[in-house]
């Protein structure tokens, strides 16, 4: 239910506005040197496909998969040219060595059993030397500050007092850097880069004070200025995500 609620009322044109945001432009700039123009790219867990659509418009040969059939249907209705299908990232319906790059934006942290199966499947479908570009959320200082309030908001007893229905939410895990690196390496990859990113988003997620109220999910100037400060002086404390770039060993 939480996944369905996340996507049902959002249109794709609205989501594509994110590529006007400074934080998303920065993410794209980080990725581009590692994305091959030759060969195929797969985005595993593409949701409503903003990255799939954006990168295809930049002439990348990209395919998207998502287990939510509603998302896949919505993408196809929006643009029939998009190569997207319903599939589980743990059972990708492509042969071994099919892709030159694998993109994952906030997906593997949602498996209660751990990310191993998804990452091993990623390795299987990639060419030798193919790039893994992996983003997962990071438990920064702002999330730690908010944690008690989040627990209270989800508490069934408190929700009953305020006559609120039970909150629906999905499982999400926060990895420690060492743990994530070990899991990626155990899945057959050689790590090239591990770095803290998304400092602006950590502020947007923390408080509406940092949001641009006239946008879908954008940041205001204060978030950009403070986010850039965090990136330079408190890179891990203020990071919204961990980025791992790795390649498949031959």
Short mmCIF file of C-alpha atoms in Angstrom, two decimals:
data_model
loop_
_atom_site.label_atom_id
_atom_site.label_comp_id
_atom_site.label_asym_id
_atom_site.label_seq_id
_atom_site.Cartn_x
_atom_site.Cartn_y
_atom_site.Cartn_z
CA UNK A 1 0.00 0.00 0.00
CA UNK A 2 2.78 2.44 0.86
CA UNK A 3 4.38 1.96 -2.55
CA UNK A 4 1.03 2.45 -4.30
CA UNK A 5 0.30 5.61 -2.32
CA UNK A 6 3.75 6.92 -3.23
CA UNK A 7 3.01 6.95 -6.97
CA UNK A 8 -0.74 6.96 -7.59
CA UNK A 9 -1.38 10.71 -7.57
CA UNK A 10 1.83 11.90 -9.24
CA UNK A 11 2.08 12.58 -12.96
CA UNK A 12 5.32 12.05 -14.85
CA UNK A 13 5.64 15.61 -16.17
CA UNK A 14 5.59 16.82 -12.57
CA UNK A 15 8.31 14.37 -11.51
CA UNK A 16 10.49 15.40 -14.46
CA UNK A 17 10.67 18.89 -12.96
CA UNK A 18 13.32 17.51 -10.58
CA UNK A 19 15.92 17.82 -13.34
CA UNK A 20 15.68 21.60 -12.94
CA UNK A 21 16.75 21.34 -9.29
CA UNK A 22 20.39 22.09 -8.38
CA UNK A 23 20.71 18.90 -6.34
CA UNK A 24 19.56 16.66 -9.22
CA UNK A 25 21.76 18.49 -11.73
CA UNK A 26 24.66 17.80 -9.39
CA UNK A 27 23.77 14.08 -9.24
CA UNK A 28 23.63 13.88 -13.04
CA UNK A 29 27.02 15.58 -13.33
CA UNK A 30 28.53 13.04 -10.90
CA UNK A 31 27.12 10.10 -12.88
CA UNK A 32 27.85 11.14 -16.46
CA UNK A 33 31.57 10.26 -16.54
CA UNK A 34 30.69 6.67 -15.58
CA UNK A 35 27.72 6.15 -17.91
CA UNK A 36 28.71 4.53 -21.21
CA UNK A 37 27.16 5.83 -24.41
CA UNK A 38 28.08 2.53 -26.01
CA UNK A 39 26.24 -0.55 -24.81
CA UNK A 40 23.01 -0.86 -22.88
CA UNK A 41 22.17 0.59 -19.48
CA UNK A 42 19.55 -0.82 -17.12
CA UNK A 43 17.79 1.05 -14.35
CA UNK A 44 16.55 -1.54 -11.87
CA UNK A 45 13.63 -0.24 -9.84
CA UNK A 46 12.79 2.74 -12.05
CA UNK A 47 9.51 3.77 -10.38
CA UNK A 48 7.73 6.26 -12.62
CA UNK A 49 10.86 6.51 -14.73
CA UNK A 50 12.25 10.04 -14.36
CA UNK A 51 15.85 8.87 -14.76
CA UNK A 52 14.89 6.40 -17.47
CA UNK A 53 13.17 9.13 -19.49
CA UNK A 54 15.83 11.78 -18.87
CA UNK A 55 18.73 9.53 -19.83
CA UNK A 56 16.97 8.19 -22.92
CA UNK A 57 16.49 11.82 -24.01
CA UNK A 58 20.23 12.28 -23.57
CA UNK A 59 20.72 9.43 -26.08
CA UNK A 60 21.66 6.67 -23.64
CA UNK A 61 20.46 3.21 -24.64
CA UNK A 62 18.58 2.57 -21.40
CA UNK A 63 16.04 0.01 -20.27
CA UNK A 64 13.96 0.23 -17.10
CA UNK A 65 12.36 -2.42 -14.91
CA UNK A 66 10.08 -2.10 -11.89
CA UNK A 67 7.97 -4.62 -10.04
CA UNK A 68 5.04 -2.18 -9.85
CA UNK A 69 2.96 -2.85 -12.96
CA UNK A 70 1.09 0.41 -12.38
CA UNK A 71 4.32 2.36 -12.76
CA UNK A 72 5.27 0.53 -15.94
CA UNK A 73 1.83 1.15 -17.43
CA UNK A 74 2.02 4.85 -16.58
CA UNK A 75 5.44 5.20 -18.25
CA UNK A 76 4.23 3.48 -21.42
CA UNK A 77 1.15 5.67 -21.55
CA UNK A 78 3.36 8.73 -21.20
CA UNK A 79 5.91 7.68 -23.84
CA UNK A 80 5.54 4.46 -25.81
CA UNK A 81 9.14 4.67 -26.98
CA UNK A 82 10.47 4.00 -23.47
CA UNK A 83 11.88 0.49 -23.01
CA UNK A 84 10.37 -0.57 -19.70
CA UNK A 85 8.86 -3.74 -18.30
CA UNK A 86 7.52 -5.18 -15.06
CA UNK A 87 10.14 -7.35 -13.39
CA UNK A 88 11.74 -8.12 -10.04
CA UNK A 89 15.28 -6.77 -9.64
CA UNK A 90 16.20 -10.11 -8.03
CA UNK A 91 15.10 -12.00 -11.17
CA UNK A 92 15.99 -9.79 -14.12
CA UNK A 93 14.61 -11.23 -17.40
CA UNK A 94 17.81 -10.74 -19.42
CA UNK A 95 20.72 -13.00 -20.26
CA UNK A 96 24.14 -12.92 -18.61
CA UNK A 97 26.44 -10.08 -19.72
CA UNK A 98 23.62 -8.00 -21.24
CA UNK A 99 24.44 -4.53 -19.91
CA UNK A 100 27.32 -2.08 -19.74
CA UNK A 101 25.92 -0.21 -16.73
CA UNK A 102 23.41 -0.80 -13.94
CA UNK A 103 21.66 2.07 -12.15
CA UNK A 104 19.97 1.78 -8.78
CA UNK A 105 18.45 4.82 -7.07
CA UNK A 106 17.26 3.95 -3.59
CA UNK A 107 16.15 0.36 -4.17
CA UNK A 108 18.29 -2.23 -2.37
CA UNK A 109 17.63 -0.78 1.09
CA UNK A 110 14.01 -1.96 0.88
CA UNK A 111 14.73 -5.71 1.06
CA UNK A 112 14.24 -6.99 4.60
CA UNK A 113 16.29 -10.08 3.74
CA UNK A 114 19.19 -7.90 2.63
CA UNK A 115 20.48 -6.65 -0.73
CA UNK A 116 22.67 -9.64 -1.62
CA UNK A 117 20.31 -11.32 -4.09
CA UNK A 118 19.63 -8.08 -5.98
CA UNK A 119 23.32 -7.19 -6.23
CA UNK A 120 24.34 -10.68 -7.37
CA UNK A 121 21.65 -10.51 -10.05
CA UNK A 122 23.00 -7.10 -11.07
CA UNK A 123 26.44 -8.63 -11.46
CA UNK A 124 25.07 -11.51 -13.53
CA UNK A 125 23.45 -9.31 -16.18
CA UNK A 126 26.44 -6.97 -16.54
CA UNK A 127 29.38 -7.23 -18.91
CA UNK A 128 32.87 -7.68 -17.50
CA UNK A 129 33.99 -4.18 -16.55
CA UNK A 130 30.40 -2.90 -16.58
CA UNK A 131 29.62 -0.08 -14.14
CA UNK A 132 27.42 -0.30 -11.10
CA UNK A 133 26.06 3.11 -10.02
CA UNK A 134 24.30 2.67 -6.71
CA UNK A 135 22.60 5.19 -4.44
CA UNK A 136 21.24 4.30 -0.99
CA UNK A 137 19.94 6.61 1.76
CA UNK A 138 22.31 7.51 4.58
CA UNK A 139 21.31 8.07 8.19
CA UNK A 140 22.64 11.58 8.60
CA UNK A 141 22.46 13.83 11.64
CA UNK A 142 19.12 15.31 10.56
CA UNK A 143 17.45 11.91 10.37
CA UNK A 144 18.81 11.06 13.80
CA UNK A 145 17.33 14.28 15.19
CA UNK A 146 13.94 13.48 13.64
CA UNK A 147 13.90 9.79 14.61
CA UNK A 148 12.00 10.16 17.96
CA UNK A 149 9.29 12.25 16.29
CA UNK A 150 8.93 9.74 13.45
CA UNK A 151 8.48 6.92 15.98
CA UNK A 152 5.78 8.89 17.78
CA UNK A 153 3.95 9.60 14.53
CA UNK A 154 3.88 5.87 13.73
CA UNK A 155 2.82 4.75 17.22
CA UNK A 156 -0.61 3.07 17.00
CA UNK A 157 -1.69 4.17 20.49
CA UNK A 158 -0.88 7.81 19.82
CA UNK A 159 -2.59 7.69 16.44
CA UNK A 160 -5.72 6.32 18.10
CA UNK A 161 -5.71 9.19 20.61
CA UNK A 162 -5.66 11.69 17.74
CA UNK A 163 -8.14 9.59 15.74
CA UNK A 164 -5.69 8.98 12.92
CA UNK A 165 -5.69 5.79 10.83
CA UNK A 166 -2.66 3.47 11.09
CA UNK A 167 0.26 4.82 9.07
CA UNK A 168 1.39 2.76 6.09
CA UNK A 169 5.11 2.69 5.39
CA UNK A 170 7.65 0.50 3.64
CA UNK A 171 10.74 -1.17 5.02
CA UNK A 172 13.89 0.90 4.64
CA UNK A 173 17.34 0.08 5.91
CA UNK A 174 20.27 2.41 6.49
CA UNK A 175 23.66 0.89 5.70
CA UNK A 176 26.93 1.59 7.39
CA UNK A 177 29.61 2.38 4.83
CA UNK A 178 31.79 -0.62 5.65
CA UNK A 179 28.81 -2.99 5.52
CA UNK A 180 27.69 -1.65 2.14
CA UNK A 181 31.18 -1.91 0.64
CA UNK A 182 31.54 -5.51 1.82
CA UNK A 183 28.14 -6.46 0.40
CA UNK A 184 28.93 -4.93 -2.99
CA UNK A 185 32.32 -6.67 -3.13
CA UNK A 186 30.85 -10.03 -2.08
CA UNK A 187 28.43 -9.74 -5.02
CA UNK A 188 31.27 -9.74 -7.57
CA UNK A 189 32.11 -6.06 -7.94
CA UNK A 190 35.32 -4.08 -7.53
CA UNK A 191 34.66 -0.74 -5.88
CA UNK A 192 35.94 2.43 -7.55
CA UNK A 193 34.34 5.17 -5.46
CA UNK A 194 32.33 5.47 -2.26
CA UNK A 195 31.27 8.98 -1.38
CA UNK A 196 28.63 10.94 0.57
CA UNK A 197 26.17 12.82 -1.65
CA UNK A 198 22.73 14.50 -1.59
CA UNK A 199 23.53 17.08 1.08
CA UNK A 200 20.86 19.44 -0.23
CA UNK A 201 18.24 16.69 -0.15
CA UNK A 202 19.05 15.86 3.48
CA UNK A 203 17.88 19.38 4.34
CA UNK A 204 14.76 19.18 2.16
CA UNK A 205 13.86 15.90 3.83
CA UNK A 206 14.49 17.34 7.28
CA UNK A 207 12.26 20.41 7.17
CA UNK A 208 9.84 22.30 4.99
CA UNK A 209 11.88 25.39 5.78
CA UNK A 210 14.28 24.25 3.06
CA UNK A 211 11.67 23.50 0.41
CA UNK A 212 10.74 25.60 -2.57
CA UNK A 213 6.99 25.87 -2.02
CA UNK A 214 6.39 26.62 -5.70
CA UNK A 215 7.84 23.32 -6.90
CA UNK A 216 7.03 19.61 -6.72
CA UNK A 217 9.88 18.69 -4.39
CA UNK A 218 12.50 21.36 -4.91
CA UNK A 219 14.93 23.10 -2.63
CA UNK A 220 15.18 26.81 -1.92
CA UNK A 221 18.32 28.97 -1.99
CA UNK A 222 18.96 28.43 1.73
CA UNK A 223 19.08 24.67 1.18
CA UNK A 224 21.53 25.06 -1.69
CA UNK A 225 23.86 27.31 0.30
CA UNK A 226 23.75 25.21 3.47
CA UNK A 227 23.92 21.95 1.49
CA UNK A 228 27.08 23.08 -0.27
CA UNK A 229 28.55 24.01 3.13
CA UNK A 230 27.72 20.54 4.49
CA UNK A 231 29.24 18.87 1.44
CA UNK A 232 32.50 20.72 1.96
CA UNK A 233 32.86 20.73 5.76
CA UNK A 234 30.59 17.95 7.13
CA UNK A 235 30.41 15.51 4.21
CA UNK A 236 29.24 12.42 6.09
CA UNK A 237 27.24 14.05 8.86
CA UNK A 238 25.12 15.94 6.35
CA UNK A 239 24.86 13.43 3.47
CA UNK A 240 21.46 12.30 2.28
CA UNK A 241 22.83 9.29 0.40
CA UNK A 242 25.82 7.07 -0.15
CA UNK A 243 27.00 6.71 -3.73
CA UNK A 244 28.89 3.58 -4.72
CA UNK A 245 30.47 3.31 -8.15
CA UNK A 246 31.96 -0.10 -8.90
CA UNK A 247 32.70 -2.36 -11.84
CA UNK A 248 32.25 -6.04 -12.51
CA UNK A 249 35.47 -7.96 -12.20
CA UNK A 250 36.59 -9.98 -15.20
#
